[in-house]
Amino acid sequence: MAAPREWLGTVEAEGIAGRQGSSGVEVVFPSDPATPAPLCPHGPTLLFVKVNQGKEETRRFYACSACRDRKDCNFFQWEDEKLSGARLAAREAHNQKCQPPLSRTQCVERYVKFIGLPLSQRKFCQRCQQLLLPDDWEKHQEHRVVGDISITQLKRPSQLLYPLENKKTNAQYLFADRSCQFLVDLLSTLGFTRVLCVGTPRLHELIRLKASGEKKSNIKSLLLDIDFRYSQFYMEDSFCHYNMFNHHFFDGKAALEVCRTFLQEDKGEGVIMVTDPPFGGLVEPLAVTFKKLIAMWKEGQSQDSSQKELPIFWIFPYFFEFRIRQFFPSFCMLDYQRFHRTFICVDEAMKYGCMLEVDYDNHALYKHGKTGRKQSPVRIFTNIPPNKIILPSEEGYRFCPLCQRYVSLENQHCEHCNSCTSKDGRKWNHCFLCKKCVKPSWIHCSICSHCALPDHSCGGPKDGCFICGELDHKRSTCPKITTSKKVNNTLFFRAVRKQKQRKSNKMKMGTTKGQSMNHTSVTRKKRRRERAHQYLCS
Ligand code: SAH
Ligand code: ZN
Ligand code: ZN
Ligand code: ZN
Ligand code: ZN
């Protein structure tokens, strides 16, 4: 059947822009679910419904919460479908088979052994993305293996790990060092002592580095992430394999308790949650999850602090502001815009056996982008009063006493709107007919009676971008969502399988090893370079 999964994620954006005449898929959260959702390898599935403008709801179905591409998880079941015992058993077996090969405890045991080895015996297999113990060496003989893994490297797994099949649709958007540093300093200035990192492995890493560094900070961190590879580098109390779209702990109750204990320590004092979910994710399931984490924190509160909220930083594109505020009305959007994530240069990395990173700010390709303007759409949404969050003046921020928040220099206070209205770092202009500030590139159109780009098509259906709702480009060229989707171990194992396949194909073709290696590595290199270029210029 033509499953409508590919539509996922576009619906959210439509919601924001209020566009009409399109269809999409929505998540439904039945207030009183008659039956629990069936399970896929990523935990409980979500209930979806395909919606067509002006038509009745169609049949509802369950699908994977984490994977928005059927290639990654093809779970599908009609809501009213009855499965035979045999099919249920087959599904159960499939779910088991898809779980990581090592249990959480095994990973920890391996890690302890690993750090006990002398430097010369500490190896990492790049192909399998695995720390190797001497017993494993033989199996990985033919693989690209890096040796002499230092303790420093072990403390920075996000540099050691390979970016997963780095397609346009899924990339691990790691923070640039400067942004990450800014976040850690901010958390420390605000006096937090514990950080629940949900999908922020690099932030987790930096917090822990600081805690063990010379000028000891006393911040603790717990990482929840679906990228299972991280479990090789952390003990049980600092990493849980977790799906943030359904609040699923892959390692069951023990992991849930780790999270609960972390949130409730010190009666819940001093803790903040920081999250940077994949953009393509639907906002509602995320909001539902975050509310569950908030509830968990609340349970540990004393009665007199029942009014308090769990402090949160939710890092997400600015065009989701409306959606986020629907679920969390107390959240405001900060103007901090220098979030450029680092790009991981695979070719170069191969030479050094680790990841090399390039800061967007300094990257030639990025500067040659279409507009020459830095266009990070990413912002911080938070329930912490914005006047407490000092943005660095040396990076071009000032305090607006009227708005009581820090804004970028270009973001001027509009006396008519009584606020600093720019969302994208450019100066916006006030339109008296629309009674609001609009982007500098827009002019008021008397036919449409609102502001739009000068060359828009009047009166026609709003045929802007399906992803962000903006009218100046189409979905295929949306500069904002080249990201999204999930990064998880399914992909990781798929990548591994693919490589194995390539290798066996090569053997079947009977080419000599040297030749075939050269050929494939050259084309692969070329493809990667193209991809990098595309990515940086979008
Ligand atoms: N900027 C962050 C990384 C954000 S990339 C940093 O530098 O720390 C998004 C992160 O979310 C990745 O680590 C990815 O593995 C994780 N992720 C993606 N889908 C997820 C899911 N369903 N549940 C939990 N984590 C997920
Ligand atoms: Zn799944
Ligand atoms: Zn290997
Ligand atoms: Zn205005
Ligand atoms: Zn106008």
Coordinates of C-alpha atoms and ligand atoms in Angstrom, one line a residue:
M1 CA 0.0 0.0 0.0
A2 CA 1.2 3.5 -0.6
A3 CA 1.9 4.5 2.9
P4 CA 1.9 8.2 3.5
R5 CA 4.9 8.1 5.7
E6 CA 6.9 10.4 3.5
W7 CA 4.5 13.2 4.3
L8 CA 5.5 13.2 7.9
G9 CA 7.0 16.4 9.2
T10 CA 5.5 18.5 6.6
V11 CA 2.3 18.7 8.4
E12 CA 3.8 20.6 11.3
A13 CA 5.1 23.3 9.1
E14 CA 1.8 23.6 7.4
G15 CA 0.2 24.1 10.7
I16 CA 2.4 27.1 11.3
A17 CA 1.8 28.7 8.0
G18 CA -1.9 27.8 8.0
R19 CA -1.7 26.7 4.5
Q20 CA -4.7 25.2 2.8
G21 CA -5.5 22.7 0.2
S22 CA -2.9 20.2 1.0
S23 CA -2.8 16.9 2.7
G24 CA -0.5 15.3 5.2
V25 CA -0.2 13.0 8.1
E26 CA -0.9 13.9 11.6
V27 CA -0.2 12.2 14.9
V28 CA -3.2 11.5 17.1
F29 CA -3.1 11.0 20.8
P30 CA -6.3 9.4 21.8
S31 CA -7.3 10.7 25.2
D32 CA -8.4 7.2 26.3
P33 CA -6.5 4.7 24.1
A34 CA -8.5 1.5 24.1
T35 CA -5.4 -0.6 23.4
P36 CA -1.8 0.1 24.0
A37 CA 0.1 0.9 20.8
P38 CA 1.9 -2.0 19.2
L39 CA 5.7 -2.1 19.4
C40 CA 8.3 -1.7 16.7
P41 CA 12.1 -2.0 17.4
H42 CA 12.0 1.6 18.6
G43 CA 9.4 1.1 21.2
P44 CA 5.7 2.0 21.2
T45 CA 4.5 3.2 17.8
L46 CA 2.5 6.3 17.2
L47 CA -1.0 6.5 15.8
F48 CA -1.2 8.5 12.6
V49 CA -4.0 9.7 10.4
K50 CA -3.8 10.8 6.8
V51 CA -5.6 14.1 6.4
N52 CA -6.9 15.7 3.3
Q53 CA -8.1 19.2 3.3
G54 CA -11.9 19.2 3.1
K55 CA -12.2 15.5 3.4
E56 CA -13.1 13.2 6.2
E57 CA -10.4 11.5 8.3
T58 CA -9.3 8.3 6.7
R59 CA -8.4 5.1 8.4
R60 CA -5.8 5.5 11.2
F61 CA -2.6 3.5 11.4
Y62 CA 0.4 2.8 13.6
A63 CA 3.9 3.6 12.5
C64 CA 7.3 4.1 13.9
S65 CA 7.8 7.1 16.1
A66 CA 11.5 7.6 15.4
C67 CA 12.0 6.8 11.8
R68 CA 10.2 9.0 9.3
D69 CA 11.5 7.0 6.4
R70 CA 10.0 3.6 5.8
K71 CA 13.4 2.3 4.7
D72 CA 14.6 2.7 8.3
C73 CA 11.6 1.1 10.0
N74 CA 8.8 -0.2 8.0
F75 CA 6.4 -0.9 10.8
F76 CA 2.8 -0.5 9.6
Q77 CA -0.5 -1.6 11.1
W78 CA -4.0 -0.3 10.6
E79 CA -5.6 0.7 13.9
D80 CA -8.4 -1.8 13.6
E81 CA -6.2 -4.6 12.1
K82 CA -6.2 -7.9 14.0
L83 CA -2.9 -9.8 13.7
S84 CA -2.6 -13.6 13.9
G85 CA -0.6 -15.2 16.7
A86 CA 2.0 -16.2 14.2
R87 CA 2.4 -12.7 12.9
L88 CA 2.7 -11.3 16.4
A89 CA 5.4 -13.8 17.2
A90 CA 7.3 -12.9 14.0
R91 CA 7.1 -9.2 14.9
E92 CA 8.3 -9.9 18.4
A93 CA 11.3 -11.9 16.9
H94 CA 12.0 -9.1 14.5
N95 CA 12.0 -6.5 17.3
Q96 CA 14.4 -8.6 19.2
K97 CA 16.7 -9.0 16.3
C98 CA 16.9 -5.3 15.7
Q99 CA 18.1 -4.5 19.2
P100 CA 21.7 -3.6 19.6
P101 CA 24.0 -6.7 19.7
L102 CA 25.4 -5.8 23.1
S103 CA 23.4 -5.1 26.3
R104 CA 24.0 -2.0 28.2
T105 CA 25.7 -3.9 31.0
Q106 CA 28.0 -5.7 28.4
C107 CA 28.9 -2.3 27.0
V108 CA 29.9 -1.0 30.4
E109 CA 32.0 -4.1 31.1
R110 CA 33.8 -3.7 27.8
Y111 CA 34.4 -0.1 28.5
V112 CA 36.0 -0.8 31.9
K113 CA 38.2 -3.4 30.3
F114 CA 39.1 -1.1 27.5
I115 CA 40.4 1.7 29.7
G116 CA 42.4 -0.8 31.6
L117 CA 44.4 -1.7 28.5
P118 CA 47.7 -0.1 27.7
L119 CA 47.5 2.6 25.0
S120 CA 49.0 0.4 22.3
Q121 CA 46.2 -2.1 22.7
R122 CA 43.3 0.4 22.6
K123 CA 41.8 0.2 19.2
F124 CA 38.7 1.5 17.5
C125 CA 37.2 0.0 14.4
Q126 CA 36.0 2.7 12.1
R127 CA 33.9 0.4 10.0
C128 CA 32.0 -1.1 12.9
Q129 CA 32.2 2.0 15.0
Q130 CA 33.3 0.0 17.9
L131 CA 35.9 0.0 20.6
L132 CA 37.8 -3.3 20.2
L133 CA 39.1 -5.6 22.9
P134 CA 42.1 -7.8 22.0
D135 CA 39.7 -10.7 21.5
D136 CA 37.9 -8.8 18.8
W137 CA 41.0 -7.8 16.8
E138 CA 40.9 -10.8 14.5
K139 CA 37.4 -10.3 13.4
H140 CA 38.2 -6.7 12.3
Q141 CA 41.5 -7.5 10.7
E142 CA 40.3 -6.4 7.3
H143 CA 38.6 -3.2 8.6
R144 CA 40.0 0.2 9.0
V145 CA 41.1 0.2 12.6
V146 CA 42.6 3.2 14.5
G147 CA 45.0 2.5 17.3
D148 CA 46.3 4.3 20.4
I149 CA 43.0 5.6 21.5
S150 CA 43.8 8.0 24.2
I151 CA 41.8 8.9 27.2
T152 CA 41.2 12.3 25.7
Q153 CA 39.8 10.7 22.6
L154 CA 37.5 8.5 24.8
K155 CA 36.2 11.6 26.4
R156 CA 35.2 13.0 23.0
P157 CA 33.2 10.2 21.4
S158 CA 31.4 12.7 19.1
Q159 CA 34.8 13.3 17.4
L160 CA 35.7 9.6 17.2
L161 CA 32.4 8.4 15.9
Y162 CA 31.7 8.5 12.2
P163 CA 28.7 10.5 11.0
L164 CA 26.2 7.9 10.0
E165 CA 25.1 7.6 6.4
N166 CA 25.2 11.3 6.0
K167 CA 22.4 11.9 3.6
K168 CA 20.7 15.2 3.3
T169 CA 17.8 14.0 5.4
N170 CA 19.7 12.8 8.4
A171 CA 22.7 14.2 10.0
Q172 CA 24.0 14.5 13.4
Y173 CA 24.0 18.2 13.8
L174 CA 26.8 18.7 16.3
F175 CA 27.3 22.1 17.9
A176 CA 30.2 24.2 16.8
D177 CA 32.7 24.4 19.7
R178 CA 31.9 28.1 20.2
S179 CA 28.2 27.5 20.6
C180 CA 28.7 24.6 22.8
Q181 CA 31.1 26.6 25.0
F182 CA 28.5 29.4 25.1
L183 CA 25.9 26.9 26.3
V184 CA 28.0 25.4 29.0
D185 CA 29.1 28.8 30.3
L186 CA 25.5 29.9 30.3
L187 CA 24.3 26.9 32.2
S188 CA 27.0 27.5 34.7
T189 CA 26.3 31.2 35.1
L190 CA 22.7 30.4 35.7
G191 CA 23.8 28.1 38.5
F192 CA 22.7 24.7 37.3
T193 CA 24.3 21.7 38.7
R194 CA 22.7 19.0 36.7
V195 CA 21.9 18.9 33.0
L196 CA 19.6 16.3 31.3
C197 CA 20.9 16.2 27.8
V198 CA 18.2 14.9 25.4
G199 CA 19.8 14.4 22.0
T200 CA 22.8 16.6 22.8
P201 CA 25.8 14.3 22.9
R202 CA 28.3 17.0 22.3
L203 CA 27.0 19.2 25.0
H204 CA 27.1 16.2 27.4
E205 CA 30.6 15.6 26.4
L206 CA 31.8 19.2 27.0
I207 CA 30.0 19.4 30.4
R208 CA 31.8 16.2 31.5
L209 CA 35.2 17.4 30.1
K210 CA 34.8 20.6 32.2
A211 CA 33.8 18.6 35.3
S212 CA 37.0 16.6 35.0
G213 CA 39.2 19.5 33.9
E214 CA 41.5 21.8 35.9
K215 CA 39.1 24.5 36.8
K216 CA 36.6 22.0 38.0
S217 CA 33.0 22.8 37.4
N218 CA 30.6 20.8 39.4
I219 CA 27.9 20.2 36.7
K220 CA 26.7 16.7 36.2
S221 CA 25.2 15.5 33.0
L222 CA 23.0 12.6 31.8
L223 CA 22.6 11.9 28.1
L224 CA 19.5 10.4 26.6
D225 CA 20.0 9.6 22.9
I226 CA 18.9 7.1 20.3
D227 CA 22.4 6.8 18.9
F228 CA 23.4 3.5 20.5
R229 CA 27.0 3.9 19.7
Y230 CA 27.4 6.3 22.6
S231 CA 26.7 3.5 25.1
Q232 CA 30.3 2.3 24.5
F233 CA 31.7 5.4 26.1
Y234 CA 29.6 6.0 29.2
M235 CA 28.6 4.2 32.3
E236 CA 24.9 3.4 33.1
D237 CA 24.5 6.6 35.1
S238 CA 25.5 9.0 32.3
F239 CA 23.9 7.5 29.2
C240 CA 20.5 6.0 28.4
H241 CA 19.6 4.6 25.0
Y242 CA 16.4 6.5 24.6
N243 CA 13.8 7.5 22.0
M244 CA 12.5 11.0 22.5
F245 CA 9.5 10.6 20.3
N246 CA 7.8 8.1 22.6
H247 CA 9.7 8.4 25.8
H248 CA 11.0 4.9 25.4
F249 CA 14.0 3.6 27.4
F250 CA 15.5 0.7 25.4
D251 CA 17.0 -0.8 28.5
G252 CA 13.8 -0.9 30.4
K253 CA 13.0 0.1 34.0
A254 CA 16.6 0.3 35.2
A255 CA 17.3 3.1 32.7
L256 CA 14.1 4.8 33.5
E257 CA 15.2 4.8 37.2
V258 CA 18.5 6.4 36.3
C259 CA 16.7 9.2 34.6
R260 CA 14.2 9.6 37.5
T261 CA 17.0 9.6 40.1
F262 CA 18.8 12.2 38.1
L263 CA 15.8 14.5 37.8
Q264 CA 14.8 14.1 41.4
E265 CA 18.1 14.5 43.1
D266 CA 18.2 17.4 45.6
K267 CA 14.4 17.5 45.5
G268 CA 14.7 18.5 41.9
E269 CA 16.8 21.6 42.6
G270 CA 19.5 22.8 40.1
V271 CA 18.5 20.7 37.2
I272 CA 17.8 21.8 33.6
M273 CA 16.8 19.8 30.5
V274 CA 18.5 20.8 27.2
T275 CA 17.3 19.2 24.0
D276 CA 18.2 19.5 20.3
P277 CA 15.8 17.2 18.5
P278 CA 15.9 16.4 14.8
F279 CA 14.0 19.2 13.0
G280 CA 12.0 16.9 11.0
G281 CA 10.4 15.5 14.1
L282 CA 6.8 16.3 14.8
V283 CA 6.5 18.8 17.6
E284 CA 3.5 17.1 19.4
P285 CA 5.2 13.8 20.2
L286 CA 8.2 15.8 21.5
A287 CA 6.0 18.0 23.6
V288 CA 4.2 14.9 25.0
T289 CA 7.6 13.4 25.9
F290 CA 8.9 16.5 27.5
K291 CA 5.8 16.8 29.6
K292 CA 6.4 13.2 30.9
L293 CA 10.0 14.2 31.8
I294 CA 8.6 17.3 33.5
A295 CA 6.1 15.2 35.4
M296 CA 8.9 12.9 36.5
W297 CA 10.8 15.9 37.9
K298 CA 7.7 17.2 39.6
E299 CA 7.1 14.0 41.5
G300 CA 10.3 14.7 43.4
Q301 CA 9.3 18.3 44.3
S302 CA 8.2 19.3 47.8
Q303 CA 4.7 20.7 48.0
D304 CA 5.6 24.3 48.4
S305 CA 7.5 24.4 45.1
S306 CA 4.5 23.1 43.1
Q307 CA 4.4 26.3 41.1
K308 CA 7.8 25.9 39.8
E309 CA 8.6 24.7 36.3
L310 CA 11.4 22.5 35.2
P311 CA 13.9 24.8 33.4
I312 CA 14.2 23.8 29.7
F313 CA 16.3 24.8 26.7
W314 CA 14.7 23.5 23.5
I315 CA 16.9 24.1 20.5
F316 CA 14.8 24.3 17.4
P317 CA 14.3 26.4 14.2
Y318 CA 12.6 29.7 14.7
F319 CA 9.7 28.9 12.4
F320 CA 8.4 26.4 15.0
E321 CA 7.9 29.2 17.5
F322 CA 4.1 29.1 17.1
R323 CA 3.9 25.3 17.5
I324 CA 6.2 25.2 20.5
R325 CA 4.3 28.0 22.3
Q326 CA 1.0 26.1 21.7
F327 CA 2.3 23.4 24.0
F328 CA 4.5 25.5 26.2
P329 CA 3.0 29.0 26.5
S330 CA 5.6 30.1 29.0
F331 CA 8.4 29.6 26.5
C332 CA 10.1 32.4 24.7
M333 CA 12.5 32.4 21.9
L334 CA 15.9 33.8 22.4
D335 CA 17.7 35.7 19.7
Y336 CA 20.9 33.8 19.9
Q337 CA 21.7 32.8 16.3
R338 CA 25.3 31.6 16.2
F339 CA 24.5 28.0 16.4
H340 CA 26.4 26.8 13.4
R341 CA 27.1 23.2 13.8
T342 CA 30.3 21.9 12.7
F343 CA 30.7 20.1 9.4
I344 CA 32.5 16.9 9.5
C345 CA 35.0 16.5 6.6
V346 CA 35.1 12.8 5.9
D347 CA 37.9 12.8 3.5
E348 CA 40.3 14.6 5.7
A349 CA 39.2 12.6 8.7
M350 CA 40.3 9.4 7.0
K351 CA 43.8 10.7 6.9
Y352 CA 43.9 11.4 10.6
G353 CA 41.7 8.6 11.8
C354 CA 39.4 10.9 13.6
M355 CA 36.8 13.5 12.7
L356 CA 37.9 16.9 11.5
E357 CA 35.6 19.7 11.9
V358 CA 35.1 23.0 10.3
D359 CA 33.4 26.0 11.8
Y360 CA 30.9 27.4 9.4
D361 CA 32.1 30.9 10.3
N362 CA 35.4 30.2 8.7
H363 CA 34.4 27.9 5.9
A364 CA 34.9 29.2 2.4
L365 CA 32.2 27.1 0.9
Y366 CA 29.7 28.3 3.3
K367 CA 30.6 31.9 2.7
H368 CA 30.1 31.4 -1.0
G369 CA 26.5 30.3 -0.3
K370 CA 23.7 31.8 -2.3
T371 CA 23.0 34.8 -0.2
G372 CA 26.3 35.3 1.7
R373 CA 24.2 35.7 4.8
K374 CA 24.6 33.4 7.7
Q375 CA 21.3 31.6 7.9
S376 CA 21.1 29.5 10.9
P377 CA 17.4 29.1 11.7
V378 CA 18.2 27.5 15.0
R379 CA 17.2 29.3 18.2
I380 CA 16.8 28.5 21.9
F381 CA 13.3 28.2 23.3
T382 CA 13.2 28.5 27.1
N383 CA 11.0 29.1 30.1
I384 CA 13.9 30.9 31.9
P385 CA 13.2 34.7 32.0
P386 CA 15.1 36.0 29.0
N387 CA 16.5 38.9 30.9
K388 CA 18.6 36.4 32.8
I389 CA 20.2 35.1 29.7
I390 CA 23.0 37.4 28.7
L391 CA 24.0 37.1 25.1
P392 CA 27.6 38.1 24.3
S393 CA 28.1 41.7 23.2
E394 CA 31.2 40.7 21.3
E395 CA 29.1 38.5 19.1
G396 CA 26.7 41.4 18.3
Y397 CA 24.0 41.3 21.0
R398 CA 22.6 44.2 23.0
F399 CA 20.1 44.4 25.8
C400 CA 16.7 45.9 25.0
P401 CA 15.3 47.4 28.2
L402 CA 11.8 47.6 26.8
C403 CA 11.7 43.9 25.8
Q404 CA 13.8 42.9 28.8
R405 CA 15.8 40.6 26.7
Y406 CA 19.1 40.4 24.7
V407 CA 18.7 40.7 21.0
S408 CA 20.9 41.0 18.0
L409 CA 22.1 44.4 17.0
E410 CA 20.1 44.4 13.7
N411 CA 17.0 43.5 15.6
Q412 CA 15.5 46.9 16.2
H413 CA 12.8 47.7 18.6
C414 CA 9.6 48.6 16.7
E415 CA 7.6 51.2 18.6
H416 CA 4.3 50.1 16.9
C417 CA 4.6 46.5 17.8
N418 CA 6.4 47.4 21.0
S419 CA 8.9 44.6 20.6
C420 CA 12.1 43.7 18.8
T421 CA 10.4 41.8 16.0
S422 CA 13.0 40.3 13.8
K423 CA 13.2 36.6 13.9
D424 CA 15.9 35.9 11.4
G425 CA 18.7 38.3 12.3
R426 CA 17.8 41.0 9.7
K427 CA 16.1 44.2 10.4
W428 CA 12.4 43.8 9.7
N429 CA 10.1 46.7 8.6
H430 CA 6.8 47.7 10.1
C431 CA 3.8 47.5 7.7
F432 CA 0.9 49.7 8.9
L433 CA -1.6 47.9 6.7
C434 CA -0.7 44.5 8.1
K435 CA -0.2 46.0 11.5
K436 CA 3.0 44.1 12.1
C437 CA 6.6 43.9 11.2
V438 CA 7.6 41.9 8.1
K439 CA 10.7 40.7 6.4
P440 CA 12.7 43.4 4.6
S441 CA 12.3 41.6 1.3
W442 CA 8.5 41.8 1.5
I443 CA 6.2 44.6 0.2
H444 CA 2.5 45.1 0.8
C445 CA 0.3 43.6 -1.9
S446 CA -3.1 45.3 -2.2
I447 CA -4.5 42.4 -4.1
C448 CA -3.7 39.9 -1.4
S449 CA -4.0 42.4 1.3
H450 CA -0.9 41.3 3.1
C451 CA 2.8 41.5 2.6
A452 CA 4.6 39.1 0.3
L453 CA 7.6 38.9 -1.9
P454 CA 7.3 41.3 -4.9
D455 CA 7.1 38.5 -7.4
H456 CA 4.5 36.4 -5.7
S457 CA 1.5 35.2 -7.6
C458 CA -1.5 37.2 -6.4
G459 CA -4.7 35.5 -5.2
G460 CA -3.5 32.1 -6.1
P461 CA -3.2 29.4 -3.6
K462 CA -0.3 30.0 -1.3
D463 CA 2.1 27.8 -3.0
G464 CA 5.1 28.4 -0.8
C465 CA 7.4 25.9 0.7
F466 CA 5.7 22.9 2.0
I467 CA 8.3 22.6 4.8
C468 CA 8.5 26.0 6.3
G469 CA 5.5 27.7 4.7
E470 CA 7.6 30.6 3.4
L471 CA 6.6 31.8 0.0
D472 CA 10.0 32.5 -1.5
H473 CA 11.0 29.0 -2.3
K474 CA 9.7 25.4 -2.8
R475 CA 10.1 22.4 -0.6
S476 CA 13.0 21.0 -2.7
T477 CA 15.1 24.1 -2.1
C478 CA 14.1 24.8 1.4
P479 CA 17.3 26.2 3.1
K480 CA 16.0 25.3 6.5
I481 CA 15.2 21.7 6.5
T482 CA 18.1 20.0 4.9
T483 CA 18.4 18.3 8.2
S484 CA 15.8 16.4 10.1
K485 CA 15.0 12.8 10.5
K486 CA 16.6 10.6 13.0
V487 CA 20.0 9.2 13.4
N488 CA 20.0 5.9 15.0
N489 CA 21.5 2.6 15.2
T490 CA 19.3 1.1 12.5
L491 CA 21.0 3.4 10.1
F492 CA 24.3 2.6 11.6
F493 CA 23.8 -1.1 11.2
R494 CA 22.5 -0.5 7.7
A495 CA 25.6 1.3 6.8
V496 CA 27.7 -1.5 8.2
R497 CA 25.6 -4.0 6.2
K498 CA 26.0 -2.0 3.1
Q499 CA 29.7 -1.9 3.4
K500 CA 29.8 -5.6 3.9
Q501 CA 27.7 -6.0 0.9
R502 CA 30.0 -3.9 -1.2
K503 CA 32.8 -5.9 -0.1
S504 CA 31.2 -9.2 -1.0
N505 CA 30.2 -7.8 -4.4
K506 CA 33.7 -6.9 -5.0
M507 CA 34.9 -10.3 -4.2
K508 CA 32.3 -11.8 -6.5
M509 CA 33.5 -9.5 -9.3
G510 CA 36.9 -11.1 -8.8
T511 CA 38.8 -7.9 -9.1
T512 CA 42.2 -7.8 -7.4
K513 CA 42.0 -6.1 -4.1
G514 CA 44.2 -3.1 -4.9
Q515 CA 42.3 -2.2 -8.0
S516 CA 38.8 -2.4 -6.6
M517 CA 39.8 -0.5 -3.5
N518 CA 41.1 2.3 -5.5
H519 CA 38.1 2.5 -7.7
T520 CA 35.5 2.5 -5.0
S521 CA 37.4 4.8 -2.7
V522 CA 37.8 7.3 -5.4
T523 CA 34.1 7.4 -6.4
R524 CA 33.0 7.3 -2.8
K525 CA 35.3 10.2 -2.1
K526 CA 33.9 12.1 -5.0
R527 CA 30.4 11.5 -3.9
R528 CA 31.2 12.6 -0.4
R529 CA 32.8 15.7 -1.6
E530 CA 29.7 16.5 -3.7
R531 CA 27.5 15.9 -0.8
A532 CA 29.6 18.2 1.4
H533 CA 29.5 20.9 -1.2
Q534 CA 25.8 20.6 -1.6
Y535 CA 25.3 20.7 2.1
L536 CA 27.4 23.7 2.8
C537 CA 25.9 25.7 -0.1
S538 CA 22.3 25.0 0.7
Ligands
SAH1 N1 23.6 19.7 18.6 C1 23.6 18.4 19.3 C2 23.3 17.2 18.5 C3 21.9 17.4 17.8 S1 21.7 16.2 16.5 C4 25.0 18.3 20.0 O1 26.0 18.7 19.4 O2 25.1 17.8 21.1 C5 20.3 15.4 17.1 C6 20.6 14.3 18.1 O3 19.3 13.7 18.5 C7 21.5 13.3 17.7 O4 22.4 13.0 18.7 C8 20.6 12.1 17.4 O5 21.3 10.8 17.7 C9 19.5 12.3 18.4 N2 18.2 11.7 18.1 C10 17.7 11.6 16.8 N3 16.5 11.0 16.9 C11 16.3 10.7 18.2 C12 15.2 10.0 18.9 N4 14.2 9.6 18.3 N5 15.4 9.9 20.2 C13 16.5 10.3 20.9 N6 17.5 11.0 20.3 C14 17.4 11.1 18.9
ZN2 ZN 10.7 1.8 14.5
ZN3 ZN 35.3 -3.8 12.3
ZN4 ZN 6.3 46.6 14.0
ZN5 ZN 1.7 44.5 4.8

